[in-house]
Amino acid sequence: VAVVVVAAVAVAHPHPPGAQFSYLMAYTVTYGISPRIAHRMVGYLEEAAHRAYTDYLEAIRSGRIENKPAPQIAINYYRLSPNATLEDVVLHVRADENMHRDFNHQLSNTIKEKGLDTPPVFMSEEAEPELQSK
């Protein structure tokens, strides 16, 4: 994932670090409350990312954005040909977003179906009754 971020930064301007930190904190709190909701949220964010990369691809193909040579880090990470272009990188990143979207939605469904969205029980009477008597 970090290489994808670095490749994106090499091509476009990153979001402010404060926004990334705020998202991390919000996600951490959400995951602590409900992993199912947290994974569903990421699935929806990945859907939005896929649409954004589709728009980006359309802009490259229409000539609104120059189809520059791919950054070396993206060529190495995705094992692209040495003459790969920005379009090739965007196609691979968009495919990653698809995989992340599907995985997070599937994980959210699994958590819901199997009742795994309850807080863990640590050292309670239900988990270890013999520890409570000492």
PDB file of N, CA and C in Angstrom, residues 26-114:
ATOM      1  N   ALA A  26     -10.406   8.778  13.047  1.00  0.00           N
ATOM      2  CA  ALA A  26     -11.826   8.451  12.881  1.00  0.00           C
ATOM      3  C   ALA A  26     -11.999   6.963  12.588  1.00  0.00           C
ATOM      4  N   TYR A  27     -11.143   6.421  11.739  1.00  0.00           N
ATOM      5  CA  TYR A  27     -11.237   5.003  11.405  1.00  0.00           C
ATOM      6  C   TYR A  27     -10.939   4.136  12.632  1.00  0.00           C
ATOM      7  N   THR A  28      -9.928   4.509  13.393  1.00  0.00           N
ATOM      8  CA  THR A  28      -9.561   3.736  14.584  1.00  0.00           C
ATOM      9  C   THR A  28     -10.713   3.695  15.585  1.00  0.00           C
ATOM     10  N   VAL A  29     -11.338   4.842  15.816  1.00  0.00           N
ATOM     11  CA  VAL A  29     -12.477   4.896  16.736  1.00  0.00           C
ATOM     12  C   VAL A  29     -13.633   4.060  16.188  1.00  0.00           C
ATOM     13  N   THR A  30     -13.914   4.201  14.892  1.00  0.00           N
ATOM     14  CA  THR A  30     -14.998   3.434  14.280  1.00  0.00           C
ATOM     15  C   THR A  30     -14.725   1.938  14.395  1.00  0.00           C
ATOM     16  N   TYR A  31     -13.485   1.531  14.121  1.00  0.00           N
ATOM     17  CA  TYR A  31     -13.149   0.109  14.203  1.00  0.00           C
ATOM     18  C   TYR A  31     -13.307  -0.402  15.633  1.00  0.00           C
ATOM     19  N   GLY A  32     -12.952   0.419  16.612  1.00  0.00           N
ATOM     20  CA  GLY A  32     -13.120   0.018  18.005  1.00  0.00           C
ATOM     21  C   GLY A  32     -14.579  -0.184  18.375  1.00  0.00           C
ATOM     22  N   ILE A  33     -15.449   0.594  17.774  1.00  0.00           N
ATOM     23  CA  ILE A  33     -16.885   0.492  18.046  1.00  0.00           C
ATOM     24  C   ILE A  33     -17.508  -0.650  17.244  1.00  0.00           C
ATOM     25  N   SER A  34     -17.158  -0.721  15.953  1.00  0.00           N
ATOM     26  CA  SER A  34     -17.767  -1.730  15.086  1.00  0.00           C
ATOM     27  C   SER A  34     -16.854  -2.031  13.893  1.00  0.00           C
ATOM     28  N   PRO A  35     -16.127  -3.138  13.936  1.00  0.00           N
ATOM     29  CA  PRO A  35     -15.301  -3.512  12.785  1.00  0.00           C
ATOM     30  C   PRO A  35     -16.126  -3.655  11.505  1.00  0.00           C
ATOM     31  N   ARG A  36     -17.363  -4.132  11.632  1.00  0.00           N
ATOM     32  CA  ARG A  36     -18.216  -4.291  10.450  1.00  0.00           C
ATOM     33  C   ARG A  36     -18.448  -2.953   9.757  1.00  0.00           C
ATOM     34  N   ILE A  37     -18.779  -1.937  10.531  1.00  0.00           N
ATOM     35  CA  ILE A  37     -19.010  -0.607   9.954  1.00  0.00           C
ATOM     36  C   ILE A  37     -17.715  -0.034   9.395  1.00  0.00           C
ATOM     37  N   ALA A  38     -16.617  -0.250  10.089  1.00  0.00           N
ATOM     38  CA  ALA A  38     -15.329   0.266   9.613  1.00  0.00           C
ATOM     39  C   ALA A  38     -14.967  -0.342   8.264  1.00  0.00           C
ATOM     40  N   HIS A  39     -15.137  -1.657   8.118  1.00  0.00           N
ATOM     41  CA  HIS A  39     -14.821  -2.290   6.833  1.00  0.00           C
ATOM     42  C   HIS A  39     -15.800  -1.849   5.744  1.00  0.00           C
ATOM     43  N   ARG A  40     -17.056  -1.670   6.104  1.00  0.00           N
ATOM     44  CA  ARG A  40     -18.026  -1.195   5.108  1.00  0.00           C
ATOM     45  C   ARG A  40     -17.651   0.212   4.646  1.00  0.00           C
ATOM     46  N   MET A  41     -17.244   1.056   5.591  1.00  0.00           N
ATOM     47  CA  MET A  41     -16.836   2.428   5.268  1.00  0.00           C
ATOM     48  C   MET A  41     -15.658   2.405   4.291  1.00  0.00           C
ATOM     49  N   VAL A  42     -14.665   1.554   4.555  1.00  0.00           N
ATOM     50  CA  VAL A  42     -13.518   1.462   3.652  1.00  0.00           C
ATOM     51  C   VAL A  42     -13.966   0.956   2.281  1.00  0.00           C
ATOM     52  N   GLY A  43     -14.894   0.003   2.263  1.00  0.00           N
ATOM     53  CA  GLY A  43     -15.411  -0.477   0.984  1.00  0.00           C
ATOM     54  C   GLY A  43     -16.022   0.649   0.164  1.00  0.00           C
ATOM     55  N   TYR A  44     -16.789   1.516   0.828  1.00  0.00           N
ATOM     56  CA  TYR A  44     -17.392   2.652   0.113  1.00  0.00           C
ATOM     57  C   TYR A  44     -16.332   3.664  -0.331  1.00  0.00           C
ATOM     58  N   LEU A  45     -15.318   3.873   0.500  1.00  0.00           N
ATOM     59  CA  LEU A  45     -14.229   4.773   0.091  1.00  0.00           C
ATOM     60  C   LEU A  45     -13.496   4.218  -1.119  1.00  0.00           C
ATOM     61  N   GLU A  46     -13.302   2.909  -1.145  1.00  0.00           N
ATOM     62  CA  GLU A  46     -12.639   2.284  -2.294  1.00  0.00           C
ATOM     63  C   GLU A  46     -13.493   2.392  -3.549  1.00  0.00           C
ATOM     64  N   GLU A  47     -14.821   2.316  -3.387  1.00  0.00           N
ATOM     65  CA  GLU A  47     -15.710   2.524  -4.539  1.00  0.00           C
ATOM     66  C   GLU A  47     -15.533   3.927  -5.101  1.00  0.00           C
ATOM     67  N   ALA A  48     -15.454   4.907  -4.210  1.00  0.00           N
ATOM     68  CA  ALA A  48     -15.239   6.292  -4.649  1.00  0.00           C
ATOM     69  C   ALA A  48     -13.887   6.438  -5.322  1.00  0.00           C
ATOM     70  N   ALA A  49     -12.876   5.765  -4.787  1.00  0.00           N
ATOM     71  CA  ALA A  49     -11.543   5.820  -5.390  1.00  0.00           C
ATOM     72  C   ALA A  49     -11.568   5.203  -6.790  1.00  0.00           C
ATOM     73  N   HIS A  50     -12.286   4.112  -6.948  1.00  0.00           N
ATOM     74  CA  HIS A  50     -12.385   3.490  -8.274  1.00  0.00           C
ATOM     75  C   HIS A  50     -13.014   4.446  -9.280  1.00  0.00           C
ATOM     76  N   ARG A  51     -14.082   5.120  -8.856  1.00  0.00           N
ATOM     77  CA  ARG A  51     -14.714   6.106  -9.752  1.00  0.00           C
ATOM     78  C   ARG A  51     -13.758   7.242 -10.083  1.00  0.00           C
ATOM     79  N   ALA A  52     -13.002   7.690  -9.071  1.00  0.00           N
ATOM     80  CA  ALA A  52     -12.045   8.784  -9.302  1.00  0.00           C
ATOM     81  C   ALA A  52     -10.955   8.357 -10.281  1.00  0.00           C
ATOM     82  N   TYR A  53     -10.439   7.139 -10.128  1.00  0.00           N
ATOM     83  CA  TYR A  53      -9.413   6.662 -11.059  1.00  0.00           C
ATOM     84  C   TYR A  53      -9.994   6.435 -12.448  1.00  0.00           C
ATOM     85  N   THR A  54     -11.270   6.082 -12.542  1.00  0.00           N
ATOM     86  CA  THR A  54     -11.919   5.961 -13.851  1.00  0.00           C
ATOM     87  C   THR A  54     -11.986   7.332 -14.519  1.00  0.00           C
ATOM     88  N   ASP A  55     -12.334   8.358 -13.747  1.00  0.00           N
ATOM     89  CA  ASP A  55     -12.360   9.722 -14.288  1.00  0.00           C
ATOM     90  C   ASP A  55     -10.956  10.166 -14.701  1.00  0.00           C
ATOM     91  N   TYR A  56      -9.964   9.832 -13.882  1.00  0.00           N
ATOM     92  CA  TYR A  56      -8.563  10.156 -14.168  1.00  0.00           C
ATOM     93  C   TYR A  56      -8.138   9.489 -15.474  1.00  0.00           C
ATOM     94  N   LEU A  57      -8.498   8.224 -15.642  1.00  0.00           N
ATOM     95  CA  LEU A  57      -8.175   7.484 -16.850  1.00  0.00           C
ATOM     96  C   LEU A  57      -8.825   8.118 -18.070  1.00  0.00           C
ATOM     97  N   GLU A  58     -10.071   8.532 -17.912  1.00  0.00           N
ATOM     98  CA  GLU A  58     -10.782   9.196 -19.009  1.00  0.00           C
ATOM     99  C   GLU A  58     -10.086  10.501 -19.399  1.00  0.00           C
ATOM    100  N   ALA A  59      -9.616  11.250 -18.408  1.00  0.00           N
ATOM    101  CA  ALA A  59      -8.908  12.503 -18.679  1.00  0.00           C
ATOM    102  C   ALA A  59      -7.581  12.250 -19.395  1.00  0.00           C
ATOM    103  N   ILE A  60      -6.898  11.190 -19.036  1.00  0.00           N
ATOM    104  CA  ILE A  60      -5.645  10.836 -19.723  1.00  0.00           C
ATOM    105  C   ILE A  60      -5.937  10.465 -21.166  1.00  0.00           C
ATOM    106  N   ARG A  61      -6.928   9.614 -21.356  1.00  0.00           N
ATOM    107  CA  ARG A  61      -7.256   9.131 -22.704  1.00  0.00           C
ATOM    108  C   ARG A  61      -7.801  10.230 -23.605  1.00  0.00           C
ATOM    109  N   SER A  62      -8.451  11.234 -23.014  1.00  0.00           N
ATOM    110  CA  SER A  62      -8.986  12.334 -23.821  1.00  0.00           C
ATOM    111  C   SER A  62      -7.945  13.420 -24.088  1.00  0.00           C
ATOM    112  N   GLY A  63      -6.802  13.325 -23.423  1.00  0.00           N
ATOM    113  CA  GLY A  63      -5.740  14.309 -23.623  1.00  0.00           C
ATOM    114  C   GLY A  63      -5.788  15.486 -22.667  1.00  0.00           C
ATOM    115  N   ARG A  64      -6.764  15.517 -21.759  1.00  0.00           N
ATOM    116  CA  ARG A  64      -6.827  16.613 -20.783  1.00  0.00           C
ATOM    117  C   ARG A  64      -5.667  16.534 -19.793  1.00  0.00           C
ATOM    118  N   ILE A  65      -5.183  15.315 -19.546  1.00  0.00           N
ATOM    119  CA  ILE A  65      -4.003  15.103 -18.709  1.00  0.00           C
ATOM    120  C   ILE A  65      -2.972  14.387 -19.562  1.00  0.00           C
ATOM    121  N   GLU A  66      -1.752  14.873 -19.506  1.00  0.00           N
ATOM    122  CA  GLU A  66      -0.676  14.285 -20.306  1.00  0.00           C
ATOM    123  C   GLU A  66      -0.364  12.868 -19.827  1.00  0.00           C
ATOM    124  N   ASN A  67      -0.221  11.968 -20.781  1.00  0.00           N
ATOM    125  CA  ASN A  67       0.106  10.575 -20.474  1.00  0.00           C
ATOM    126  C   ASN A  67       1.627  10.437 -20.371  1.00  0.00           C
ATOM    127  N   LYS A  68       2.163  10.892 -19.263  1.00  0.00           N
ATOM    128  CA  LYS A  68       3.606  10.926 -19.024  1.00  0.00           C
ATOM    129  C   LYS A  68       4.158   9.516 -18.816  1.00  0.00           C
ATOM    130  N   PRO A  69       5.483   9.378 -18.880  1.00  0.00           N
ATOM    131  CA  PRO A  69       6.084   8.087 -18.513  1.00  0.00           C
ATOM    132  C   PRO A  69       5.792   7.774 -17.047  1.00  0.00           C
ATOM    133  N   ALA A  70       5.621   6.496 -16.769  1.00  0.00           N
ATOM    134  CA  ALA A  70       5.325   6.064 -15.396  1.00  0.00           C
ATOM    135  C   ALA A  70       6.524   6.301 -14.497  1.00  0.00           C
ATOM    136  N   PRO A  71       6.301   6.666 -13.233  1.00  0.00           N
ATOM    137  CA  PRO A  71       7.414   6.795 -12.286  1.00  0.00           C
ATOM    138  C   PRO A  71       8.087   5.429 -12.090  1.00  0.00           C
ATOM    139  N   GLN A  72       9.379   5.441 -11.870  1.00  0.00           N
ATOM    140  CA  GLN A  72      10.128   4.195 -11.719  1.00  0.00           C
ATOM    141  C   GLN A  72       9.597   3.340 -10.571  1.00  0.00           C
ATOM    142  N   ILE A  73       9.198   3.969  -9.486  1.00  0.00           N
ATOM    143  CA  ILE A  73       8.689   3.201  -8.354  1.00  0.00           C
ATOM    144  C   ILE A  73       7.431   2.421  -8.746  1.00  0.00           C
ATOM    145  N   ALA A  74       6.578   2.990  -9.588  1.00  0.00           N
ATOM    146  CA  ALA A  74       5.376   2.297 -10.044  1.00  0.00           C
ATOM    147  C   ALA A  74       5.743   1.177 -11.018  1.00  0.00           C
ATOM    148  N   ILE A  75       6.713   1.423 -11.873  1.00  0.00           N
ATOM    149  CA  ILE A  75       7.179   0.381 -12.797  1.00  0.00           C
ATOM    150  C   ILE A  75       7.693  -0.820 -12.002  1.00  0.00           C
ATOM    151  N   ASN A  76       8.478  -0.543 -10.971  1.00  0.00           N
ATOM    152  CA  ASN A  76       9.022  -1.630 -10.156  1.00  0.00           C
ATOM    153  C   ASN A  76       7.921  -2.354  -9.387  1.00  0.00           C
ATOM    154  N   TYR A  77       7.035  -1.616  -8.755  1.00  0.00           N
ATOM    155  CA  TYR A  77       6.008  -2.209  -7.903  1.00  0.00           C
ATOM    156  C   TYR A  77       5.035  -3.069  -8.708  1.00  0.00           C
ATOM    157  N   TYR A  78       4.562  -2.542  -9.829  1.00  0.00           N
ATOM    158  CA  TYR A  78       3.576  -3.249 -10.637  1.00  0.00           C
ATOM    159  C   TYR A  78       4.214  -4.123 -11.716  1.00  0.00           C
ATOM    160  N   ARG A  79       5.539  -4.137 -11.761  1.00  0.00           N
ATOM    161  CA  ARG A  79       6.285  -4.921 -12.765  1.00  0.00           C
ATOM    162  C   ARG A  79       5.836  -4.566 -14.177  1.00  0.00           C
ATOM    163  N   LEU A  80       5.790  -3.267 -14.426  1.00  0.00           N
ATOM    164  CA  LEU A  80       5.394  -2.757 -15.732  1.00  0.00           C
ATOM    165  C   LEU A  80       6.589  -2.755 -16.673  1.00  0.00           C
ATOM    166  N   SER A  81       6.307  -2.637 -17.944  1.00  0.00           N
ATOM    167  CA  SER A  81       7.397  -2.547 -18.913  1.00  0.00           C
ATOM    168  C   SER A  81       8.122  -1.215 -18.712  1.00  0.00           C
ATOM    169  N   PRO A  82       9.382  -1.144 -19.092  1.00  0.00           N
ATOM    170  CA  PRO A  82      10.148   0.097 -18.902  1.00  0.00           C
ATOM    171  C   PRO A  82       9.543   1.309 -19.609  1.00  0.00           C
ATOM    172  N   ASN A  83       8.749   1.071 -20.646  1.00  0.00           N
ATOM    173  CA  ASN A  83       8.135   2.196 -21.372  1.00  0.00           C
ATOM    174  C   ASN A  83       6.677   2.423 -20.940  1.00  0.00           C
ATOM    175  N   ALA A  84       6.319   1.969 -19.737  1.00  0.00           N
ATOM    176  CA  ALA A  84       4.957   2.157 -19.224  1.00  0.00           C
ATOM    177  C   ALA A  84       4.648   3.642 -19.060  1.00  0.00           C
ATOM    178  N   THR A  85       3.360   3.930 -19.096  1.00  0.00           N
ATOM    179  CA  THR A  85       2.901   5.316 -18.995  1.00  0.00           C
ATOM    180  C   THR A  85       2.005   5.501 -17.771  1.00  0.00           C
ATOM    181  N   LEU A  86       1.629   6.739 -17.561  1.00  0.00           N
ATOM    182  CA  LEU A  86       0.712   7.067 -16.474  1.00  0.00           C
ATOM    183  C   LEU A  86      -0.587   6.273 -16.607  1.00  0.00           C
ATOM    184  N   GLU A  87      -1.064   6.099 -17.819  1.00  0.00           N
ATOM    185  CA  GLU A  87      -2.282   5.318 -18.038  1.00  0.00           C
ATOM    186  C   GLU A  87      -2.125   3.890 -17.499  1.00  0.00           C
ATOM    187  N   ASP A  88      -0.983   3.275 -17.736  1.00  0.00           N
ATOM    188  CA  ASP A  88      -0.737   1.922 -17.226  1.00  0.00           C
ATOM    189  C   ASP A  88      -0.779   1.897 -15.697  1.00  0.00           C
ATOM    190  N   VAL A  89      -0.177   2.904 -15.079  1.00  0.00           N
ATOM    191  CA  VAL A  89      -0.173   2.975 -13.609  1.00  0.00           C
ATOM    192  C   VAL A  89      -1.600   3.132 -13.091  1.00  0.00           C
ATOM    193  N   VAL A  90      -2.363   4.019 -13.688  1.00  0.00           N
ATOM    194  CA  VAL A  90      -3.737   4.256 -13.237  1.00  0.00           C
ATOM    195  C   VAL A  90      -4.582   2.988 -13.395  1.00  0.00           C
ATOM    196  N   LEU A  91      -4.380   2.250 -14.464  1.00  0.00           N
ATOM    197  CA  LEU A  91      -5.110   0.991 -14.636  1.00  0.00           C
ATOM    198  C   LEU A  91      -4.801   0.014 -13.506  1.00  0.00           C
ATOM    199  N   HIS A  92      -3.531  -0.075 -13.119  1.00  0.00           N
ATOM    200  CA  HIS A  92      -3.151  -0.987 -12.043  1.00  0.00           C
ATOM    201  C   HIS A  92      -3.652  -0.505 -10.673  1.00  0.00           C
ATOM    202  N   VAL A  93      -3.552   0.778 -10.433  1.00  0.00           N
ATOM    203  CA  VAL A  93      -4.028   1.312  -9.150  1.00  0.00           C
ATOM    204  C   VAL A  93      -5.540   1.128  -9.046  1.00  0.00           C
ATOM    205  N   ARG A  94      -6.246   1.365 -10.137  1.00  0.00           N
ATOM    206  CA  ARG A  94      -7.701   1.189 -10.134  1.00  0.00           C
ATOM    207  C   ARG A  94      -8.071  -0.275  -9.866  1.00  0.00           C
ATOM    208  N   ALA A  95      -7.296  -1.203 -10.415  1.00  0.00           N
ATOM    209  CA  ALA A  95      -7.537  -2.627 -10.144  1.00  0.00           C
ATOM    210  C   ALA A  95      -7.311  -2.936  -8.661  1.00  0.00           C
ATOM    211  N   ASP A  96      -6.290  -2.311  -8.063  1.00  0.00           N
ATOM    212  CA  ASP A  96      -6.067  -2.475  -6.618  1.00  0.00           C
ATOM    213  C   ASP A  96      -7.267  -1.971  -5.826  1.00  0.00           C
ATOM    214  N   GLU A  97      -7.803  -0.835  -6.222  1.00  0.00           N
ATOM    215  CA  GLU A  97      -8.962  -0.275  -5.524  1.00  0.00           C
ATOM    216  C   GLU A  97     -10.151  -1.229  -5.609  1.00  0.00           C
ATOM    217  N   ASN A  98     -10.325  -1.870  -6.759  1.00  0.00           N
ATOM    218  CA  ASN A  98     -11.396  -2.861  -6.907  1.00  0.00           C
ATOM    219  C   ASN A  98     -11.230  -4.002  -5.919  1.00  0.00           C
ATOM    220  N   MET A  99     -10.006  -4.521  -5.827  1.00  0.00           N
ATOM    221  CA  MET A  99      -9.740  -5.622  -4.918  1.00  0.00           C
ATOM    222  C   MET A  99      -9.999  -5.206  -3.476  1.00  0.00           C
ATOM    223  N   HIS A 100      -9.524  -4.013  -3.090  1.00  0.00           N
ATOM    224  CA  HIS A 100      -9.730  -3.526  -1.729  1.00  0.00           C
ATOM    225  C   HIS A 100     -11.221  -3.330  -1.443  1.00  0.00           C
ATOM    226  N   ARG A 101     -11.941  -2.800  -2.417  1.00  0.00           N
ATOM    227  CA  ARG A 101     -13.390  -2.604  -2.256  1.00  0.00           C
ATOM    228  C   ARG A 101     -14.074  -3.933  -1.983  1.00  0.00           C
ATOM    229  N   ASP A 102     -13.827  -4.905  -2.862  1.00  0.00           N
ATOM    230  CA  ASP A 102     -14.493  -6.200  -2.724  1.00  0.00           C
ATOM    231  C   ASP A 102     -14.114  -6.897  -1.422  1.00  0.00           C
ATOM    232  N   PHE A 103     -12.838  -6.840  -1.054  1.00  0.00           N
ATOM    233  CA  PHE A 103     -12.380  -7.489   0.170  1.00  0.00           C
ATOM    234  C   PHE A 103     -13.057  -6.877   1.393  1.00  0.00           C
ATOM    235  N   ASN A 104     -13.110  -5.548   1.469  1.00  0.00           N
ATOM    236  CA  ASN A 104     -13.693  -4.906   2.649  1.00  0.00           C
ATOM    237  C   ASN A 104     -15.197  -5.123   2.739  1.00  0.00           C
ATOM    238  N   HIS A 105     -15.906  -5.104   1.619  1.00  0.00           N
ATOM    239  CA  HIS A 105     -17.339  -5.397   1.656  1.00  0.00           C
ATOM    240  C   HIS A 105     -17.568  -6.855   2.064  1.00  0.00           C
ATOM    241  N   GLN A 106     -16.747  -7.778   1.542  1.00  0.00           N
ATOM    242  CA  GLN A 106     -16.885  -9.183   1.897  1.00  0.00           C
ATOM    243  C   GLN A 106     -16.596  -9.392   3.379  1.00  0.00           C
ATOM    244  N   LEU A 107     -15.569  -8.724   3.891  1.00  0.00           N
ATOM    245  CA  LEU A 107     -15.234  -8.854   5.300  1.00  0.00           C
ATOM    246  C   LEU A 107     -16.350  -8.301   6.182  1.00  0.00           C
ATOM    247  N   SER A 108     -16.924  -7.181   5.792  1.00  0.00           N
ATOM    248  CA  SER A 108     -18.048  -6.618   6.543  1.00  0.00           C
ATOM    249  C   SER A 108     -19.231  -7.588   6.547  1.00  0.00           C
ATOM    250  N   ASN A 109     -19.510  -8.203   5.396  1.00  0.00           N
ATOM    251  CA  ASN A 109     -20.596  -9.182   5.320  1.00  0.00           C
ATOM    252  C   ASN A 109     -20.316 -10.383   6.222  1.00  0.00           C
ATOM    253  N   THR A 110     -19.078 -10.855   6.209  1.00  0.00           N
ATOM    254  CA  THR A 110     -18.706 -12.008   7.040  1.00  0.00           C
ATOM    255  C   THR A 110     -18.880 -11.691   8.519  1.00  0.00           C
ATOM    256  N   ILE A 111     -18.438 -10.522   8.929  1.00  0.00           N
ATOM    257  CA  ILE A 111     -18.584 -10.118  10.333  1.00  0.00           C
ATOM    258  C   ILE A 111     -20.056 -10.085  10.720  1.00  0.00           C
ATOM    259  N   LYS A 112     -20.893  -9.529   9.844  1.00  0.00           N
ATOM    260  CA  LYS A 112     -22.324  -9.442  10.137  1.00  0.00           C
ATOM    261  C   LYS A 112     -22.970 -10.823  10.189  1.00  0.00           C
ATOM    262  N   GLU A 113     -22.668 -11.675   9.206  1.00  0.00           N
ATOM    263  CA  GLU A 113     -23.302 -12.991   9.118  1.00  0.00           C
ATOM    264  C   GLU A 113     -22.901 -13.914  10.263  1.00  0.00           C
ATOM    265  N   LYS A 114     -21.692 -13.798  10.731  1.00  0.00           N
ATOM    266  CA  LYS A 114     -21.209 -14.701  11.777  1.00  0.00           C
ATOM    267  C   LYS A 114     -21.284 -14.084  13.165  1.00  0.00           C
TER     268      LYS A 114
END
